[in-house]
Amino acid sequence: MTVHRSPVQSFLESLHARFASVRDGEVAAYIPELAKTDPDLFGICLATADGYLYEAGDSRHLFTVQSISKPFVYGLALDDNGVKHMLTKTGVEPSGDAFNAISLHRVTGRPFNPMINAGAIATTGQVRADSLQHRVARILEMFGRYTGHPMRVDPAVYDSENRTGHRNRAIGHLLRNFDILDAEPTAIVDAYFQQCAIAVHCADLALMGATLANQGVNPVTGVRAIEDTHVENVLSVMASCGMYDFSGGWIYNVGMPAKSGVSGGVLAVLPGQFGIGVFSPRVDEHGNSVRALKVCEEVSRAWELHQFNPPYCPTSSRRLSYSCAERSSSRIRHPGELACVRDHGSRVRVFEIQGNLAFATTESIVRDVIAGSGEQRSVILDFHHVTTVNGAAARLLADLAAELERRGTATFFTHTPRLPSLRPQVAAQWTDAAAVERLFRFPSTDLAMEWCEDDLLETLPRPVPSRLDDLRTFEIAAGLTSEEIEVLAQLLDRQRYSPGEFIIRRDDEATNLFLVMSGVVGVWLGEPGTGSRVASFSVGTMVGELAFLDGARRSAHVVAECDVECSLFDVDDFLRLQESHPRIHATILRNLAVSLATKLRKVNRDVSILSTQRG
Ligand code: GLN
């Protein structure tokens, strides 16, 4: 059996093979236990924002997370205290100093950023806890949300740093001196040593990165690890300060937020796309893993991932756009009315939009709509294929709808239930609750189109009256002489229906053809109200001709939508005409065929609009 290898997997393996021979750098030894690490270990893992893992080398070898813990604990402290409070405890400026520098602001004592040890210890102190154990337990639990499994502290590395970490303890006391730490510093520095000694492997790091790439939700478990609003804060400090005093060079070359640890790990995040974890213990003079740096540089270069050169995505957020002249609603209308809709329907326009709506994708839609809106009586925006709408997009759309309403263009947003935030966001922009109600009035585009067509017809000289008594105007009677129409009229029975009443039930035997004299009837697959309404018929049309022609049972329910009056034509009477009045029979048969041909043509045109505009 041939195993097809993903080119992504092959590429990571080729990088692993290529850089395995690099032996530059030294294993960090200032924490004695770290010095025991096998310097040749080398693992790579890339986790996509939808939770797929590519792994190469020692990607499951456990090592201690060290400084890579810092952005995650910062995220926890942000969730606990909010941004404003955290900014009083640590700044967000790159310091240009080494990670263990004793650099605090001269006056305030505030550390420059949460990625250097001083800022990280200040941050650990802000994690809500009532004891050392509680603090460490909360930190471990937070890591577990990112990795999807319980986490533990490596006791040997923790113990080793705890016995030798006098410099960090000194930083803790300085922070206490400036009241940046408001509690006894020893226990907080202890918690910090434990957070640094949490055991992870490359797959953990990659998934932690993928969770940040996925707006804070672990894509494998679906568990939220951090509030979505804090993800950008965490990634920002990683981007500006994550690689110590090499942060500028890193963002210049690699262009992704990242964090490294002195045990040899590097975690980089491509927001919205993936996280990558690399481990190789030899670190350079800044404390960054030499091979991990090379891997990340190559990944960024080969796949063109620099964040300041994002790919141009030419996929339009406009999926389809058509007017009712090109594609009318599924309302079956009298041929005269239909001709009117064709002639004037360009004043009703539908925009089917798709994808993720943010500023740029929404701006292009807004521009399209505004450009044509001068001639438009109504505009329908169909959200059926939209996956997400962010706050900026919702505001733009709300403003667009308000502008259209001001110009007197009736505007409708349809198929919005899968975007529950859209309506409240529009409502937050508008003071007029009735206008919001109007905007979201129609669940489906078809219903909105029907309304817009009726509204348009109101403005035009009526091609057919709203109540039609004269058989001559019906499509079934085309080509019949007055005498022949008289014969037909004798065969018809009048019937009234009140709103909601069944006219035809699915599976019934077909005994009649229905001529709609007044009102509108709806055709439903499934139960009326809950199933899907596939068409409707208005005055001057005939309903039920399919079963009338081929004798099959009824395939759908037909229900009166208002007070409806129909003339019923019994199938047996029709068949008897073949003997008694063969010319009438033949003419009616022809008219039935014409009516079906008209419907088929509409379907063909609809399909051609879909196939020419899409793709
Ligand atoms: N625990 C280490 C320290 O505080 C973490 C430093 C690092 O990874 N750069 O010194």
Coordinates of C-alpha atoms and ligand atoms in Angstrom, one line a residue:
M1 CA 0.0 0.0 0.0
T2 CA 1.3 3.4 -0.9
V3 CA 1.1 5.9 2.0
H4 CA 0.6 9.4 0.6
R5 CA 2.6 11.8 2.6
S6 CA 1.4 15.3 3.2
P7 CA 3.8 17.9 1.8
V8 CA 3.5 19.8 5.1
Q9 CA 4.7 16.8 7.0
S10 CA 7.5 16.1 4.5
F11 CA 8.6 19.8 4.8
L12 CA 8.8 19.7 8.6
E13 CA 10.8 16.4 8.4
S14 CA 13.2 17.9 5.9
L15 CA 13.8 20.9 8.2
H16 CA 14.4 18.5 11.0
A17 CA 16.9 16.5 9.0
R18 CA 18.6 19.7 7.7
F19 CA 19.1 21.4 11.1
A20 CA 19.8 18.3 13.2
S21 CA 23.5 18.7 12.4
V22 CA 23.6 22.3 13.8
R23 CA 25.4 22.1 17.1
D24 CA 25.9 25.8 17.9
G25 CA 24.8 27.2 21.2
E26 CA 25.0 25.7 24.7
V27 CA 22.6 24.0 27.0
A28 CA 21.6 26.4 29.8
A29 CA 23.4 25.4 32.9
Y30 CA 22.6 28.1 35.4
I31 CA 19.7 25.9 36.5
P32 CA 21.9 22.9 37.4
E33 CA 19.2 20.3 36.5
L34 CA 18.8 21.7 32.9
A35 CA 22.5 21.0 32.2
K36 CA 21.7 17.3 32.3
T37 CA 19.5 17.5 29.2
D38 CA 20.7 15.6 26.1
P39 CA 21.8 18.4 23.8
D40 CA 20.9 16.6 20.6
L41 CA 17.2 16.3 21.3
F42 CA 15.2 17.9 18.5
G43 CA 11.4 18.0 18.1
I44 CA 9.0 19.9 15.9
C45 CA 5.2 20.0 16.0
L46 CA 2.8 22.2 14.1
A47 CA -0.9 22.3 15.1
T48 CA -3.4 23.9 12.9
A49 CA -6.2 26.2 14.2
D50 CA -8.6 23.4 13.5
G51 CA -6.6 21.0 15.6
Y52 CA -4.5 18.9 13.2
L53 CA -1.0 18.0 14.4
Y54 CA 2.1 17.5 12.2
E55 CA 5.1 16.2 14.1
A56 CA 8.7 15.4 13.4
G57 CA 11.6 14.1 15.6
D58 CA 11.4 14.2 19.4
S59 CA 8.0 16.0 19.4
R60 CA 6.8 14.0 22.5
H61 CA 9.9 14.4 24.6
L62 CA 9.1 16.2 27.9
F63 CA 11.0 19.3 28.9
T64 CA 10.3 22.2 31.2
V65 CA 8.3 25.1 29.7
Q66 CA 10.4 27.8 31.5
S67 CA 9.7 31.3 30.0
I68 CA 7.1 30.0 27.6
S69 CA 4.9 29.9 30.6
K70 CA 5.0 33.7 30.9
P71 CA 2.5 34.8 28.2
F72 CA 0.0 32.1 29.3
V73 CA 0.2 33.1 33.0
Y74 CA -0.2 36.7 31.8
G75 CA -3.4 35.6 30.0
L76 CA -4.7 34.1 33.2
A77 CA -3.8 37.3 35.2
L78 CA -5.7 39.3 32.5
D79 CA -8.7 37.0 32.8
D80 CA -8.5 37.5 36.6
N81 CA -8.0 41.2 36.8
G82 CA -8.6 42.9 33.4
V83 CA -6.2 44.8 31.2
K84 CA -6.4 48.1 33.1
H85 CA -5.3 46.6 36.4
M86 CA -2.6 44.5 34.8
L87 CA -1.1 47.6 33.2
T88 CA -0.5 49.1 36.6
K89 CA 1.6 46.0 37.5
T90 CA 3.7 45.7 34.4
G91 CA 4.2 47.7 31.2
V92 CA 4.2 46.3 27.7
E93 CA 7.4 47.9 26.3
P94 CA 10.3 45.8 25.0
S95 CA 13.1 46.4 27.4
G96 CA 16.0 45.4 25.2
D97 CA 17.5 43.8 28.3
A98 CA 18.3 40.2 29.0
F99 CA 15.4 38.0 30.4
N100 CA 16.9 38.0 33.9
A101 CA 17.8 41.7 33.9
I102 CA 16.9 43.6 37.1
S103 CA 15.2 46.3 35.0
L104 CA 12.4 48.1 36.7
H105 CA 11.2 51.6 35.9
R106 CA 13.2 54.0 38.0
V107 CA 10.3 55.8 39.6
T108 CA 7.4 53.4 39.6
G109 CA 9.3 50.1 40.0
R110 CA 7.1 48.7 37.3
P111 CA 8.7 46.0 35.1
F112 CA 8.9 46.9 31.4
N113 CA 6.9 43.9 30.2
P114 CA 5.5 40.6 31.4
M115 CA 8.0 38.5 29.3
I116 CA 11.1 39.4 31.3
N117 CA 11.5 37.7 34.6
A118 CA 10.6 40.8 36.6
G119 CA 7.3 41.3 34.7
A120 CA 6.6 37.6 34.8
I121 CA 7.0 37.4 38.6
A122 CA 4.8 40.5 39.0
T123 CA 2.3 38.7 36.8
T124 CA 2.3 35.4 38.7
G125 CA 1.6 37.5 41.8
Q126 CA -1.6 38.8 40.2
V127 CA -3.1 35.3 39.7
R128 CA -5.9 35.1 42.1
A129 CA -5.1 32.6 44.8
D130 CA -5.2 32.3 48.6
S131 CA -2.1 30.1 49.0
L132 CA 1.0 28.9 47.1
Q133 CA -0.7 25.6 46.4
H134 CA -3.8 27.3 45.1
R135 CA -1.8 29.6 42.8
V136 CA 0.2 26.7 41.3
A137 CA -3.0 24.6 41.0
R138 CA -4.8 27.4 39.1
I139 CA -1.8 27.8 36.8
L140 CA -1.6 24.0 36.1
E141 CA -5.3 23.9 35.5
M142 CA -5.0 26.8 33.0
F143 CA -2.2 25.0 31.1
G144 CA -4.4 21.9 31.0
R145 CA -7.1 23.9 29.2
Y146 CA -4.6 24.7 26.5
T147 CA -3.1 21.2 26.2
G148 CA -6.2 19.2 26.8
H149 CA -4.7 17.0 29.5
P150 CA -3.6 17.3 33.2
M151 CA -0.2 19.0 33.6
R152 CA 2.4 18.5 36.3
V153 CA 5.6 20.2 37.6
D154 CA 8.9 18.4 37.0
P155 CA 10.1 18.2 40.7
A156 CA 13.8 17.9 39.9
V157 CA 14.0 21.1 37.7
Y158 CA 11.8 23.0 40.2
D159 CA 13.9 21.9 43.1
S160 CA 17.1 22.8 41.2
E161 CA 15.9 26.3 40.4
N162 CA 14.4 26.8 43.8
R163 CA 17.7 26.1 45.4
T164 CA 19.7 28.4 43.1
G165 CA 17.3 31.1 41.9
H166 CA 18.6 33.9 44.2
R167 CA 18.5 36.4 41.4
N168 CA 14.8 35.9 40.8
R169 CA 14.2 36.1 44.6
A170 CA 16.0 39.4 44.6
I171 CA 13.8 40.6 41.8
G172 CA 10.8 39.4 43.9
H173 CA 11.9 41.5 46.8
L174 CA 12.5 44.6 44.7
L175 CA 9.0 44.2 43.3
R176 CA 7.7 44.0 46.9
N177 CA 9.7 47.1 47.7
F178 CA 7.8 49.0 45.0
D179 CA 4.5 47.5 46.0
I180 CA 4.2 45.9 42.6
L181 CA 3.9 42.7 44.6
D182 CA 1.5 43.2 47.4
A183 CA 2.2 40.0 49.2
E184 CA 5.2 38.1 50.6
P185 CA 7.5 37.6 47.6
T186 CA 9.0 34.2 48.5
A187 CA 5.8 32.3 47.9
I188 CA 5.2 34.1 44.6
V189 CA 8.7 33.5 43.3
D190 CA 8.2 29.8 44.4
A191 CA 5.0 29.7 42.3
Y192 CA 6.9 31.2 39.5
F193 CA 9.7 28.5 39.7
Q194 CA 6.9 25.9 39.6
Q195 CA 5.2 27.4 36.6
C196 CA 8.6 27.4 34.8
A197 CA 9.1 23.7 35.7
I198 CA 5.8 22.5 34.1
A199 CA 6.6 19.6 31.8
V200 CA 5.5 20.0 28.2
H201 CA 6.4 18.5 24.8
C202 CA 6.3 20.1 21.3
A203 CA 2.8 18.9 20.7
D204 CA 1.6 20.6 23.9
L205 CA 3.3 23.9 22.8
A206 CA 1.9 23.6 19.3
L207 CA -1.6 23.1 20.6
M208 CA -1.2 25.9 23.1
G209 CA -0.3 28.1 20.1
A210 CA -3.1 26.8 18.0
T211 CA -5.5 27.7 20.9
L212 CA -4.3 31.3 20.8
A213 CA -4.6 31.1 16.9
N214 CA -8.2 29.9 17.4
Q215 CA -9.3 32.9 19.5
G216 CA -8.6 31.2 22.8
V217 CA -10.5 27.9 22.2
N218 CA -8.6 24.6 22.2
P219 CA -9.5 23.3 18.7
V220 CA -9.3 19.7 19.8
T221 CA -11.3 19.8 23.0
G222 CA -13.4 22.8 22.3
V223 CA -12.6 24.2 25.7
R224 CA -12.0 27.9 26.1
A225 CA -8.5 28.5 27.7
I226 CA -8.6 32.3 27.8
E227 CA -11.2 35.0 27.2
D228 CA -11.2 35.9 23.5
T229 CA -10.7 39.6 24.2
H230 CA -7.3 38.9 26.0
V231 CA -5.8 36.8 23.2
E232 CA -4.7 39.9 21.4
N233 CA -3.0 41.2 24.5
V234 CA -1.1 38.0 25.0
L235 CA 0.0 37.8 21.3
S236 CA 1.0 41.5 21.3
V237 CA 3.5 41.1 24.2
M238 CA 4.8 37.9 22.5
A239 CA 5.3 39.9 19.3
S240 CA 7.1 42.8 20.9
C241 CA 8.9 41.1 23.8
G242 CA 8.7 37.3 23.4
M243 CA 12.3 36.6 22.3
Y244 CA 14.0 38.8 24.9
D245 CA 16.6 41.2 23.5
F246 CA 16.3 39.5 20.1
S247 CA 12.6 40.4 19.8
G248 CA 13.2 43.1 17.2
G249 CA 15.3 40.8 15.0
W250 CA 12.8 38.0 15.4
I251 CA 9.7 40.0 14.4
Y252 CA 11.7 41.5 11.5
N253 CA 12.8 38.1 10.1
V254 CA 10.0 35.7 11.2
G255 CA 7.1 38.0 11.7
M256 CA 5.1 35.9 14.1
P257 CA 4.3 36.4 17.8
A258 CA 6.5 33.9 19.7
K259 CA 8.0 33.0 23.0
S260 CA 11.1 31.1 23.9
G261 CA 12.3 29.3 27.0
V262 CA 15.8 28.8 28.3
S263 CA 15.3 25.0 28.3
G264 CA 15.3 25.1 24.4
G265 CA 11.6 25.5 23.5
V266 CA 10.1 28.0 21.1
L267 CA 6.4 28.5 20.5
A268 CA 5.3 30.7 17.6
V269 CA 1.7 31.6 16.6
L270 CA 0.3 32.5 13.3
P271 CA -3.0 34.1 14.4
G272 CA -6.0 32.4 12.8
Q273 CA -3.9 29.7 11.3
F274 CA -1.6 27.6 13.5
G275 CA 0.8 27.2 16.5
I276 CA 4.2 25.7 16.2
G277 CA 6.3 24.2 19.0
V278 CA 10.0 23.5 18.5
F279 CA 12.4 22.0 21.1
S280 CA 16.2 21.8 20.9
P281 CA 18.2 22.5 24.1
R282 CA 21.2 24.4 22.8
V283 CA 20.5 28.1 23.2
D284 CA 22.3 31.2 22.0
E285 CA 23.5 34.2 24.0
H286 CA 20.0 35.6 24.2
G287 CA 18.7 32.3 25.6
N288 CA 16.8 31.3 22.4
S289 CA 17.1 27.8 21.0
V290 CA 19.4 27.9 17.9
R291 CA 17.7 25.2 15.9
A292 CA 14.3 26.4 16.8
L293 CA 15.1 29.8 15.5
K294 CA 16.2 28.3 12.2
V295 CA 13.1 26.1 11.9
C296 CA 10.8 29.0 12.5
E297 CA 12.7 31.3 10.1
E298 CA 12.5 28.6 7.4
V299 CA 8.8 27.9 8.0
S300 CA 8.0 31.6 7.8
R301 CA 10.1 32.1 4.7
A302 CA 9.0 29.0 2.8
W303 CA 5.3 29.5 3.5
E304 CA 5.4 33.3 3.3
L305 CA 3.9 33.8 6.8
H306 CA 5.3 37.1 7.9
Q307 CA 2.3 38.8 9.6
F308 CA 3.0 42.2 8.0
N309 CA 2.8 40.7 4.5
P310 CA -0.5 38.8 4.8
P311 CA -1.7 37.1 1.6
Y312 CA -4.2 39.0 -0.5
C313 CA -7.4 36.9 -0.4
P314 CA -9.1 37.6 -3.7
T315 CA -12.1 35.5 -2.8
S316 CA -15.0 37.9 -2.8
S317 CA -17.4 38.0 0.1
R318 CA -20.1 38.5 -2.6
R319 CA -21.3 35.1 -3.6
L320 CA -24.1 36.1 -6.0
S321 CA -25.9 39.2 -6.9
Y322 CA -29.0 39.3 -9.0
S323 CA -32.1 41.4 -9.4
C324 CA -35.7 40.1 -9.5
A325 CA -35.6 40.9 -13.3
E326 CA -33.0 38.1 -13.7
R327 CA -34.2 35.8 -11.0
S328 CA -37.7 36.3 -9.5
S329 CA -38.9 34.7 -6.3
S330 CA -40.6 31.3 -6.2
R331 CA -44.0 32.9 -6.4
I332 CA -45.9 31.6 -9.4
R333 CA -47.6 34.7 -10.9
H334 CA -50.1 35.3 -13.6
P335 CA -48.1 35.8 -16.9
G336 CA -49.0 39.5 -17.0
E337 CA -47.7 40.0 -13.5
L338 CA -44.6 38.0 -14.2
A339 CA -43.8 40.2 -17.3
C340 CA -44.1 43.2 -15.0
V341 CA -41.7 41.7 -12.5
R342 CA -39.3 41.0 -15.4
D343 CA -39.6 44.6 -16.8
H344 CA -39.2 46.4 -13.5
G345 CA -37.5 43.8 -11.2
S346 CA -34.1 45.4 -11.6
R347 CA -35.2 47.7 -8.8
V348 CA -35.1 44.8 -6.3
R349 CA -31.6 43.5 -5.8
V350 CA -30.3 40.5 -3.8
F351 CA -26.7 40.2 -2.6
E352 CA -25.8 36.7 -1.3
I353 CA -22.7 37.2 0.9
Q354 CA -20.3 34.6 2.2
G355 CA -17.4 33.8 4.5
N356 CA -16.0 35.7 7.4
L357 CA -17.2 39.3 7.5
A358 CA -14.6 41.6 9.0
F359 CA -13.7 45.2 7.9
A360 CA -12.2 44.4 4.4
T361 CA -14.7 41.7 3.4
T362 CA -17.6 43.9 4.4
E363 CA -16.3 47.1 2.9
S364 CA -16.4 45.5 -0.6
I365 CA -20.0 44.5 -0.1
V366 CA -21.0 47.9 1.3
R367 CA -19.3 49.5 -1.7
D368 CA -21.2 47.3 -4.2
V369 CA -24.6 47.9 -2.5
I370 CA -24.1 51.7 -2.3
A371 CA -22.9 51.9 -5.9
G372 CA -26.2 50.5 -7.2
S373 CA -28.6 51.7 -4.6
G374 CA -29.7 54.9 -6.5
E375 CA -32.1 52.9 -8.6
Q376 CA -33.0 50.3 -6.0
R377 CA -36.4 50.2 -4.4
S378 CA -35.3 47.4 -2.2
V379 CA -32.1 45.5 -1.3
I380 CA -31.9 42.1 0.3
L381 CA -28.7 40.9 2.0
D382 CA -28.7 37.2 2.3
F383 CA -26.4 35.8 5.1
H384 CA -27.0 32.1 4.5
H385 CA -23.3 31.5 3.5
V386 CA -21.7 33.8 6.1
T387 CA -19.7 32.0 8.7
T388 CA -18.9 34.8 11.1
V389 CA -19.5 38.6 11.5
N390 CA -17.2 40.5 13.8
G391 CA -18.1 43.7 15.6
A392 CA -16.7 46.0 12.9
A393 CA -18.6 44.2 10.1
A394 CA -21.8 44.4 12.1
R395 CA -21.4 48.1 12.6
L396 CA -20.7 48.7 8.9
L397 CA -23.8 46.7 7.9
A398 CA -25.9 48.5 10.4
D399 CA -24.7 51.8 9.1
L400 CA -25.3 50.6 5.5
A401 CA -28.9 49.6 6.3
A402 CA -29.5 52.9 8.0
E403 CA -28.2 54.8 5.0
L404 CA -30.4 52.8 2.6
E405 CA -33.5 53.4 4.8
R406 CA -32.7 57.1 4.7
R407 CA -32.7 56.9 0.9
G408 CA -36.1 55.2 1.0
T409 CA -34.7 51.8 0.0
A410 CA -36.4 48.9 1.8
T411 CA -33.6 46.8 3.2
F412 CA -33.8 43.2 4.6
F413 CA -31.2 41.0 6.2
T414 CA -32.2 37.3 5.6
H415 CA -31.0 33.9 6.8
T416 CA -29.4 35.3 9.9
P417 CA -30.2 32.8 12.7
R418 CA -26.7 31.3 12.7
L419 CA -25.2 34.7 13.4
P420 CA -26.9 35.5 16.7
S421 CA -24.7 38.5 17.4
L422 CA -25.8 40.4 14.3
R423 CA -29.2 41.5 15.4
P424 CA -28.2 42.8 18.8
Q425 CA -25.2 44.6 17.3
V426 CA -27.5 46.3 14.7
A427 CA -30.0 47.1 17.5
A428 CA -27.2 48.7 19.5
Q429 CA -26.6 51.1 16.7
W430 CA -30.2 52.0 16.0
T431 CA -32.6 53.6 18.3
D432 CA -35.7 52.7 16.3
A433 CA -36.7 49.2 17.4
A434 CA -39.4 49.0 14.7
A435 CA -36.8 49.6 12.0
V436 CA -34.7 46.7 13.4
E437 CA -37.8 44.6 13.4
R438 CA -38.4 45.5 9.7
L439 CA -34.8 44.8 8.8
F440 CA -34.9 41.2 10.1
R441 CA -38.6 40.7 9.2
F442 CA -38.1 37.9 6.7
P443 CA -36.3 34.7 7.6
S444 CA -35.7 33.7 4.0
T445 CA -34.6 35.6 0.9
D446 CA -37.5 34.1 -1.0
L447 CA -40.0 35.5 1.3
A448 CA -38.3 38.9 1.2
M449 CA -38.2 38.8 -2.6
E450 CA -41.9 38.0 -2.8
W451 CA -42.7 40.9 -0.6
C452 CA -40.4 43.2 -2.6
E453 CA -42.0 42.1 -5.9
D454 CA -45.5 42.7 -4.5
D455 CA -44.4 46.1 -3.2
L456 CA -43.0 46.9 -6.6
L457 CA -46.2 45.8 -8.4
E458 CA -48.2 48.1 -6.1
T459 CA -46.4 51.1 -7.7
L460 CA -47.3 50.0 -11.3
P461 CA -50.6 49.9 -13.2
R462 CA -52.1 46.5 -12.2
P463 CA -51.8 43.9 -15.0
V464 CA -54.4 41.7 -13.2
P465 CA -57.0 42.8 -10.7
S466 CA -56.6 41.4 -7.2
R467 CA -59.8 39.5 -7.6
L468 CA -60.3 37.7 -10.9
D469 CA -63.8 36.5 -12.0
D470 CA -63.3 36.6 -15.7
L471 CA -62.1 33.2 -16.8
R472 CA -60.7 34.7 -20.0
T473 CA -57.7 36.2 -18.1
F474 CA -56.6 32.8 -16.8
E475 CA -53.8 31.0 -18.5
I476 CA -55.9 27.8 -18.7
A477 CA -58.3 29.6 -21.0
A478 CA -55.9 31.1 -23.5
G479 CA -57.0 30.3 -27.1
L480 CA -60.6 29.4 -26.1
T481 CA -63.5 31.1 -27.8
S482 CA -66.2 32.8 -25.7
E483 CA -68.5 29.8 -26.2
E484 CA -65.8 27.4 -25.2
I485 CA -65.1 29.4 -22.1
E486 CA -68.8 29.2 -21.3
V487 CA -68.6 25.4 -21.5
L488 CA -65.5 25.4 -19.2
A489 CA -67.2 27.8 -16.7
Q490 CA -70.1 25.5 -16.3
L491 CA -67.8 22.7 -15.2
L492 CA -66.1 24.7 -12.4
D493 CA -67.0 24.8 -8.7
R494 CA -66.3 27.8 -6.5
Q495 CA -64.7 27.2 -3.1
R496 CA -63.6 29.6 -0.3
Y497 CA -60.7 28.9 2.1
S498 CA -59.8 30.8 5.2
P499 CA -56.2 31.6 6.2
G500 CA -54.3 28.5 7.2
E501 CA -56.8 26.1 5.7
F502 CA -55.6 23.1 3.6
I503 CA -56.5 23.2 -0.1
I504 CA -54.5 20.1 -1.0
R505 CA -53.0 17.5 1.3
R506 CA -49.9 15.6 0.4
D507 CA -50.6 12.0 -0.7
D508 CA -54.2 12.7 -1.5
E509 CA -55.6 11.5 -4.7
A510 CA -55.6 14.2 -7.4
T511 CA -59.2 14.9 -8.2
N512 CA -59.1 18.6 -9.1
L513 CA -57.1 21.4 -10.7
F514 CA -57.4 24.7 -8.7
L515 CA -57.7 28.1 -10.4
V516 CA -56.8 30.9 -7.9
M517 CA -59.5 33.6 -8.2
S518 CA -58.2 35.7 -5.2
G519 CA -55.5 35.5 -2.5
V520 CA -52.3 33.6 -2.3
V521 CA -51.7 29.9 -1.6
G522 CA -48.4 28.4 -0.3
V523 CA -46.9 25.0 -1.2
W524 CA -45.2 23.2 1.6
L525 CA -42.9 20.2 1.7
G526 CA -43.2 19.0 5.3
E527 CA -45.7 20.5 7.7
P528 CA -47.0 24.0 7.0
G529 CA -45.2 26.5 9.2
T530 CA -42.3 24.2 10.1
G531 CA -41.4 22.5 6.8
S532 CA -40.1 24.3 3.8
R533 CA -42.3 26.6 1.7
V534 CA -41.2 25.8 -1.8
A535 CA -43.5 28.1 -3.8
S536 CA -46.6 30.1 -3.7
F537 CA -49.3 31.0 -6.3
S538 CA -51.3 34.1 -6.7
V539 CA -54.3 35.2 -8.6
G540 CA -54.8 34.0 -12.1
T541 CA -52.6 30.9 -11.8
M542 CA -53.4 27.2 -11.6
V543 CA -52.3 24.9 -8.9
G544 CA -52.1 21.1 -8.9
E545 CA -51.7 20.5 -12.6
L546 CA -48.9 18.0 -12.3
A547 CA -51.0 15.4 -10.5
F548 CA -53.9 16.4 -12.8
L549 CA -51.8 15.4 -15.8
D550 CA -50.2 12.2 -14.7
G551 CA -52.7 11.0 -12.1
A552 CA -50.0 10.7 -9.3
R553 CA -50.8 11.4 -5.7
R554 CA -50.2 14.9 -4.4
S555 CA -46.6 15.6 -3.6
A556 CA -47.0 18.6 -1.3
H557 CA -49.4 20.4 1.0
V558 CA -51.1 23.5 -0.4
V559 CA -52.5 26.0 2.2
A560 CA -54.4 29.3 2.0
E561 CA -52.2 32.2 3.2
C562 CA -55.2 34.6 3.4
D563 CA -58.8 34.5 2.4
V564 CA -58.6 32.6 -0.8
E565 CA -61.1 31.8 -3.5
C566 CA -60.6 29.0 -6.0
S567 CA -62.4 27.5 -8.9
L568 CA -62.1 23.7 -8.9
F569 CA -61.9 21.8 -12.2
D570 CA -62.6 18.0 -11.7
V571 CA -60.2 15.7 -13.5
D572 CA -63.2 13.5 -14.7
D573 CA -64.9 16.5 -16.3
F574 CA -61.6 17.3 -18.0
L575 CA -61.3 13.7 -19.3
R576 CA -64.9 13.7 -20.6
L577 CA -64.2 16.9 -22.6
Q578 CA -62.0 14.7 -24.8
E579 CA -65.2 13.0 -26.2
S580 CA -67.6 15.9 -26.0
H581 CA -65.4 18.9 -26.9
P582 CA -62.1 17.6 -28.2
R583 CA -60.9 21.1 -29.2
I584 CA -61.4 22.5 -25.7
H585 CA -59.6 19.5 -24.3
A586 CA -56.7 19.9 -26.7
T587 CA -56.4 23.6 -26.0
I588 CA -56.5 23.2 -22.2
L589 CA -53.8 20.5 -22.5
R590 CA -51.7 22.8 -24.5
N591 CA -52.2 25.6 -21.9
L592 CA -51.1 23.2 -19.2
A593 CA -48.0 22.4 -21.2
V594 CA -47.2 26.1 -21.6
S595 CA -47.6 26.7 -17.9
L596 CA -45.2 23.9 -17.1
A597 CA -42.8 25.1 -19.8
T598 CA -42.8 28.6 -18.2
K599 CA -41.9 27.1 -14.8
L600 CA -39.2 25.0 -16.3
R601 CA -37.7 28.0 -18.0
K602 CA -37.6 29.9 -14.8
V603 CA -35.7 27.0 -13.1
N604 CA -33.2 26.9 -16.0
R605 CA -32.6 30.6 -15.7
D606 CA -32.1 30.4 -12.0
V607 CA -29.6 27.5 -12.4
S608 CA -27.7 29.4 -15.1
I609 CA -27.4 32.5 -12.8
L610 CA -26.0 30.3 -10.1
S611 CA -23.6 28.5 -12.4
T612 CA -22.3 31.6 -14.2
Q613 CA -21.7 33.7 -11.1
R614 CA -20.3 31.1 -8.8
G615 CA -16.7 29.9 -8.6
Ligands
GLN1 N1 13.0 29.9 35.1 C1 13.8 30.6 34.2 C2 14.3 31.9 34.9 O1 13.6 32.5 35.6 C3 13.1 31.0 33.0 C4 13.9 31.9 32.1 C5 13.8 31.6 30.6 O2 13.3 30.6 30.2 N2 14.4 32.4 29.8 O3 15.5 32.2 34.9

